[in-house]
Coordinates of C-alpha atoms and ligand atoms in Angstrom, one line a residue:
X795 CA 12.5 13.5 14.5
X796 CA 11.7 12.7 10.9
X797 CA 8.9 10.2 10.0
X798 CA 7.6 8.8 7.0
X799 CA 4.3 6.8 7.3
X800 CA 3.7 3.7 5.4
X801 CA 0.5 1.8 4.9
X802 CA -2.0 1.1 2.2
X803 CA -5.0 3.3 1.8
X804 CA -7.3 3.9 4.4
X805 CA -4.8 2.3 7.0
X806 CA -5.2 4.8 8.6
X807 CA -2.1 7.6 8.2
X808 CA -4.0 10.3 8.2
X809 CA -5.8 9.9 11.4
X810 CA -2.5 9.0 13.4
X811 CA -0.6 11.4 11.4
X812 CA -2.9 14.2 13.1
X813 CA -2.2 12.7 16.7
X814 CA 1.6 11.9 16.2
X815 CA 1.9 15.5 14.3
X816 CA 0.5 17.3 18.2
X817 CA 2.1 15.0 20.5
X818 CA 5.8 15.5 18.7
X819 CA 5.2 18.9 17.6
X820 CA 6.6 18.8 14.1
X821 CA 4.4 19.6 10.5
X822 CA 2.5 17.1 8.9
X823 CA 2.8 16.4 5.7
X824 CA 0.7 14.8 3.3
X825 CA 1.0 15.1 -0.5
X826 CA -1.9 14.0 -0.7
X827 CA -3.7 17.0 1.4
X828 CA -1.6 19.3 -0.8
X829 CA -2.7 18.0 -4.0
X830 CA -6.0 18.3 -3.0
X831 CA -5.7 22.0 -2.0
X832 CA -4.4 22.9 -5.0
X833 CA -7.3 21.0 -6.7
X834 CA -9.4 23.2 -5.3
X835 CA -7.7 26.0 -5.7
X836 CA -7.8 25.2 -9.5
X837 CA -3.9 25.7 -9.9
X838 CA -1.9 24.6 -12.5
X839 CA -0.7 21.6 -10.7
X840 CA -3.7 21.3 -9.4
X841 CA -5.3 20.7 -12.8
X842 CA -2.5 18.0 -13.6
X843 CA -3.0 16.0 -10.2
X844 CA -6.6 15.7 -10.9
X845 CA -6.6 13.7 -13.9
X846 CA -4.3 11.0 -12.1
X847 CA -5.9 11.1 -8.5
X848 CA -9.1 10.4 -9.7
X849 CA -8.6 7.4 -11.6
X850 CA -5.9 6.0 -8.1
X851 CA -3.0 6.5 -9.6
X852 CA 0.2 7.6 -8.6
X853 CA 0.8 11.8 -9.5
X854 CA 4.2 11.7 -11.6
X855 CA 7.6 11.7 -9.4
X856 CA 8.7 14.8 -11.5
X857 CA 5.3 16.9 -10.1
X858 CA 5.6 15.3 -6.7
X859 CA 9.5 15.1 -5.8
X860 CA 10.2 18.8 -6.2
X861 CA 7.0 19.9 -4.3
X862 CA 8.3 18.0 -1.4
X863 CA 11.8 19.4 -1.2
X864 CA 10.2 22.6 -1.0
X865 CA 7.9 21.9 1.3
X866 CA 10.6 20.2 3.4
X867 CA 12.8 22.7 3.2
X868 CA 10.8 25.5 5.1
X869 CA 11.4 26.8 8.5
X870 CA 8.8 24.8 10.4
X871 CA 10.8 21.4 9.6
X872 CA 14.0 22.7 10.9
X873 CA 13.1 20.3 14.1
X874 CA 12.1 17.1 11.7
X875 CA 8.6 16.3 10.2
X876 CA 6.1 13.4 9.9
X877 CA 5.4 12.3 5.8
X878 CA 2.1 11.0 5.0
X879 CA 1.9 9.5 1.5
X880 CA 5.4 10.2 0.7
X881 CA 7.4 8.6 -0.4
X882 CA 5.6 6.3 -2.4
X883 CA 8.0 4.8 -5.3
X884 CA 11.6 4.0 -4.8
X885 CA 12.7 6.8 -7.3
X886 CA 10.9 9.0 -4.5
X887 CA 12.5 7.4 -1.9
X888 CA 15.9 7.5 -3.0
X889 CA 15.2 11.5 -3.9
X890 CA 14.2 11.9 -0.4
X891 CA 17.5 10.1 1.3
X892 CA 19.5 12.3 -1.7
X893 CA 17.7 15.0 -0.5
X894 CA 18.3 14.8 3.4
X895 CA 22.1 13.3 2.8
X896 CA 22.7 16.8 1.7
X897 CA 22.3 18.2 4.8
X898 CA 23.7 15.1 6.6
X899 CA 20.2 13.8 7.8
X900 CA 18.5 10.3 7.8
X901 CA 14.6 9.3 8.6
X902 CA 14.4 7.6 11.8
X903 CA 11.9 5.5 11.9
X904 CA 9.2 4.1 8.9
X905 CA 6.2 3.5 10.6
X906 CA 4.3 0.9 8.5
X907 CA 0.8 0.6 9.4
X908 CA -1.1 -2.6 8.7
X909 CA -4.1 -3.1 7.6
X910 CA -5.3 -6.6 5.4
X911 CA -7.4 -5.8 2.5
X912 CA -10.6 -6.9 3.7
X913 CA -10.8 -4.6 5.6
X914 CA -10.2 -1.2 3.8
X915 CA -12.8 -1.0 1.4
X916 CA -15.4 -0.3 4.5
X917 CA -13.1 2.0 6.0
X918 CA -12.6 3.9 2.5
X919 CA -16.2 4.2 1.5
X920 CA -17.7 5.4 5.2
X921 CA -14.9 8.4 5.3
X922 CA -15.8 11.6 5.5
X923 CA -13.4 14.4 5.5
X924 CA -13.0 18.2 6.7
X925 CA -12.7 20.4 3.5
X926 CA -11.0 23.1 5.5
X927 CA -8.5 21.0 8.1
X928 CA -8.6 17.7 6.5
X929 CA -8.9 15.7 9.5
X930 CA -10.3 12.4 8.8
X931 CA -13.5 10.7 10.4
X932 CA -15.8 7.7 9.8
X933 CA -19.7 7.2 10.0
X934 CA -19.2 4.2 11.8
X935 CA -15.7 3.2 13.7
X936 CA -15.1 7.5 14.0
X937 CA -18.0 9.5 14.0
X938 CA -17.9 13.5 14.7
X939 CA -19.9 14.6 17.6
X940 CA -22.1 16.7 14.7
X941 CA -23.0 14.9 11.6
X942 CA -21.2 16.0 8.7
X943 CA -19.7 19.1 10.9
X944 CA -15.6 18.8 11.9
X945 CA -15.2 18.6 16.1
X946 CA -12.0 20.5 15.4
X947 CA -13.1 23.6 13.3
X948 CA -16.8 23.5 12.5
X949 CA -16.3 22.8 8.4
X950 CA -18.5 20.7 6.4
X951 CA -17.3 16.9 6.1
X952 CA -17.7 15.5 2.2
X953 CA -16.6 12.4 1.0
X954 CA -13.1 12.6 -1.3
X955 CA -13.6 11.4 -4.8
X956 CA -11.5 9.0 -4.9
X957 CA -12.9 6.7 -1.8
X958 CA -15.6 4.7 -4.7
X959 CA -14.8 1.3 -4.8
X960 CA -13.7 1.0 -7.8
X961 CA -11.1 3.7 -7.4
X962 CA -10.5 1.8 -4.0
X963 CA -9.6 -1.3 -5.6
X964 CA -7.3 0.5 -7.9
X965 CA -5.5 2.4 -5.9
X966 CA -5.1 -0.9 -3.7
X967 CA -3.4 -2.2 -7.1
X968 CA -1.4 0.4 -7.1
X969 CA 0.0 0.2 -3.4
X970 CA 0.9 -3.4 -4.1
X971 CA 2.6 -2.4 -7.1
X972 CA 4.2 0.5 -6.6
X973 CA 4.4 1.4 -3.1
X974 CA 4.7 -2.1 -1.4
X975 CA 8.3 -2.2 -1.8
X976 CA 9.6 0.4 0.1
X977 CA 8.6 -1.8 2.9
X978 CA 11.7 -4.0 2.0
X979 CA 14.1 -0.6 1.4
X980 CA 13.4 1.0 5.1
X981 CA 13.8 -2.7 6.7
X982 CA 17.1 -3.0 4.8
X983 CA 18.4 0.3 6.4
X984 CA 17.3 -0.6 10.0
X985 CA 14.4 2.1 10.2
X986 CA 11.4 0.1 9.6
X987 CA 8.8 -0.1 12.1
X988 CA 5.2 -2.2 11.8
X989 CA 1.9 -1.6 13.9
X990 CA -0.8 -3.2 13.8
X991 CA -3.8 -0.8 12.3
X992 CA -6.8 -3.0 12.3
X993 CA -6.9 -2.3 16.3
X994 CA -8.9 0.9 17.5
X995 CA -7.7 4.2 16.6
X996 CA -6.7 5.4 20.3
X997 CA -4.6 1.5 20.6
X998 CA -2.8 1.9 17.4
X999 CA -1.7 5.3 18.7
X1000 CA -0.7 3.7 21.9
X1001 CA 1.8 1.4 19.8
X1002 CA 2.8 4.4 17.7
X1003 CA 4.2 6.4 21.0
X1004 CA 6.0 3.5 22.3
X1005 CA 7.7 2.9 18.9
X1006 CA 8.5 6.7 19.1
X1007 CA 9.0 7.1 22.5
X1008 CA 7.2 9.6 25.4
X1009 CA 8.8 12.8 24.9
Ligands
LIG1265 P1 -3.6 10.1 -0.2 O1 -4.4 11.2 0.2 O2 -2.2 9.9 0.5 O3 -4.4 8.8 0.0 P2 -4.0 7.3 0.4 O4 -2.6 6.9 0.6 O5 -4.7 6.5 -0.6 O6 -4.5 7.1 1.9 P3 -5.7 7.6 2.5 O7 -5.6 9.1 2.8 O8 -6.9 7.2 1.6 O9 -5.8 6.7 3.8 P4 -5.2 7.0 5.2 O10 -4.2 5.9 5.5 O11 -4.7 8.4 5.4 O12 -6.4 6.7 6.1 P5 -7.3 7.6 7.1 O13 -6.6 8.0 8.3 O14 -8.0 8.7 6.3 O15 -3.4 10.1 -1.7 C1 -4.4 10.3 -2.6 C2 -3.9 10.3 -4.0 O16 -3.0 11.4 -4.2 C3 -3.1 9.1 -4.5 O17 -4.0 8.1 -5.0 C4 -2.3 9.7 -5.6 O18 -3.0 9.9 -6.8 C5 -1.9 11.1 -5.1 N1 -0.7 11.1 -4.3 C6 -0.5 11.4 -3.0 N2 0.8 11.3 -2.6 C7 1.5 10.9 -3.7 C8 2.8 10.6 -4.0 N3 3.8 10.7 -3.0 N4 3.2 10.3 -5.2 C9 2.3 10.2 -6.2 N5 1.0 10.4 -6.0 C10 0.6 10.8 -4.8 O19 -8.4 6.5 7.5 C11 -9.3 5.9 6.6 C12 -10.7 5.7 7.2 O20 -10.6 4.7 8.2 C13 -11.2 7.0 7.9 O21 -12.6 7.0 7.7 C14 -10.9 6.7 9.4 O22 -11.8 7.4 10.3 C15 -11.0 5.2 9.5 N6 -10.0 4.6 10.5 C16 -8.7 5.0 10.7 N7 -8.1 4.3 11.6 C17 -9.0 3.4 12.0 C18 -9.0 2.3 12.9 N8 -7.9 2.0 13.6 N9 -10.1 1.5 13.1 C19 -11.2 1.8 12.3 N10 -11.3 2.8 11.4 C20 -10.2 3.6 11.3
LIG1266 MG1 -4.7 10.1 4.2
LIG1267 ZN1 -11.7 20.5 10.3

């Protein structure tokens, strides 16, 4: 099974990715996550993602593309994987069907998730996440049993750098810009699935299984 998540931010990949990532058994994988791990492991790339993350833009294709061949071509996704925040250009897309074409694979399904811009900037600016597991929670529509403390592995919660809303609204920009039209590449190739993400967490799950099927 081999997903890629769409949506703009804050719809909400993260949290399903988590869910979807158990119930399917295959890796989750968020560029996103991994740039920030290697921000704060100070690495080299690290260091480079960091000047473009925190102003909401896009990390270079040439940093991103190779970092998720590797990362997709590791034991663990021998079964298929689940993409969070990748692809997100059409240069990365079309790397990624290169990519998989080589070893005479496709992505099944696109799941877009959808989520009007009204809504995001609350969802963006109440997140907190875990600094160790990177799950995703929300003062308000997902609180963790323990303030600040992650129900899955005890680590503090902060809030990500990026979720101020004036990074918000540009990395809103940037989605429409950028990102937005990938929606019309995966619908052109038959693989483009839509929920709808303003619903509660455990509904829009519901949808996502149903789309993916009970396995
Ligand atoms: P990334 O980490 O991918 O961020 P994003 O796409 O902006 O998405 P978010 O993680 O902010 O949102 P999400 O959809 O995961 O929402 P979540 O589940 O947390 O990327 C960050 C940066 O890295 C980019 O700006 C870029 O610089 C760089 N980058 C990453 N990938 C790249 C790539 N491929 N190419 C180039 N650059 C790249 O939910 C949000 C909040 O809402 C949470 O608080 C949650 O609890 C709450 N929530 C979730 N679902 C619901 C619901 N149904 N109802 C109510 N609240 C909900
Ligand atoms: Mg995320
Ligand atoms: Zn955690």
């Amino acid at each position: 099974m081999k997903i890629i998540l769409l949506g703009p931010p804050g719809a909400g990949k993260g949290t399903q990715a988590k869910s979807i990532s158990e119930k399917y058994c295959i890796p989750h994988i968020s560029t996103g996550d991994i740039f920030r791990k290697n921000i704060s492991e100070k690495t080299s790339l690290g260091v480079k993602a960091k000047e473009y993350m925190d102003k909401g833009l896009l990390v270079p294709d040439e940093l991103t593309i190779d970092l998720v061949k590797d990362r997709l071509s590791k034991e663990d996704c021998k079964n298929g994987f689940l993409l969070d925040g990748f692809p997100r250009t059409v240069k990365q897309a079309e790397a990624l069907d290169l990519f998989l074409k080589s070893n005479d694979e496709v992505i099944d399904t696109a799941l877009l998730i959808e989520v009007p811009r009204e809504l995001i900037l609350e969802r963006m600016t109440g997140r907190r996440v875990c600094q160790l597991c990177g799950a995703s929670y929300h003062v308000k529509f997902n609180p963790p049993k323990n303030e600040g403390i992650c129900d899955k592995c005890q680590s503090n919660l902060v809030q990500r750098k990026d979720d101020n809303e004036k990074t918000v609204k540009d990395r809103l920009d940037v989605y429409d810009n950028q990102t937005q039209p990938l929606i019309e590449y995966y619908k052109s190739r038959n693989v483009l699935s839509t929920v709808d993400g303003t619903l509660a967490i455990d509904k829009v799950f519901e949808d996502i299984s149903s789309i993916l099927g009970e396995r």
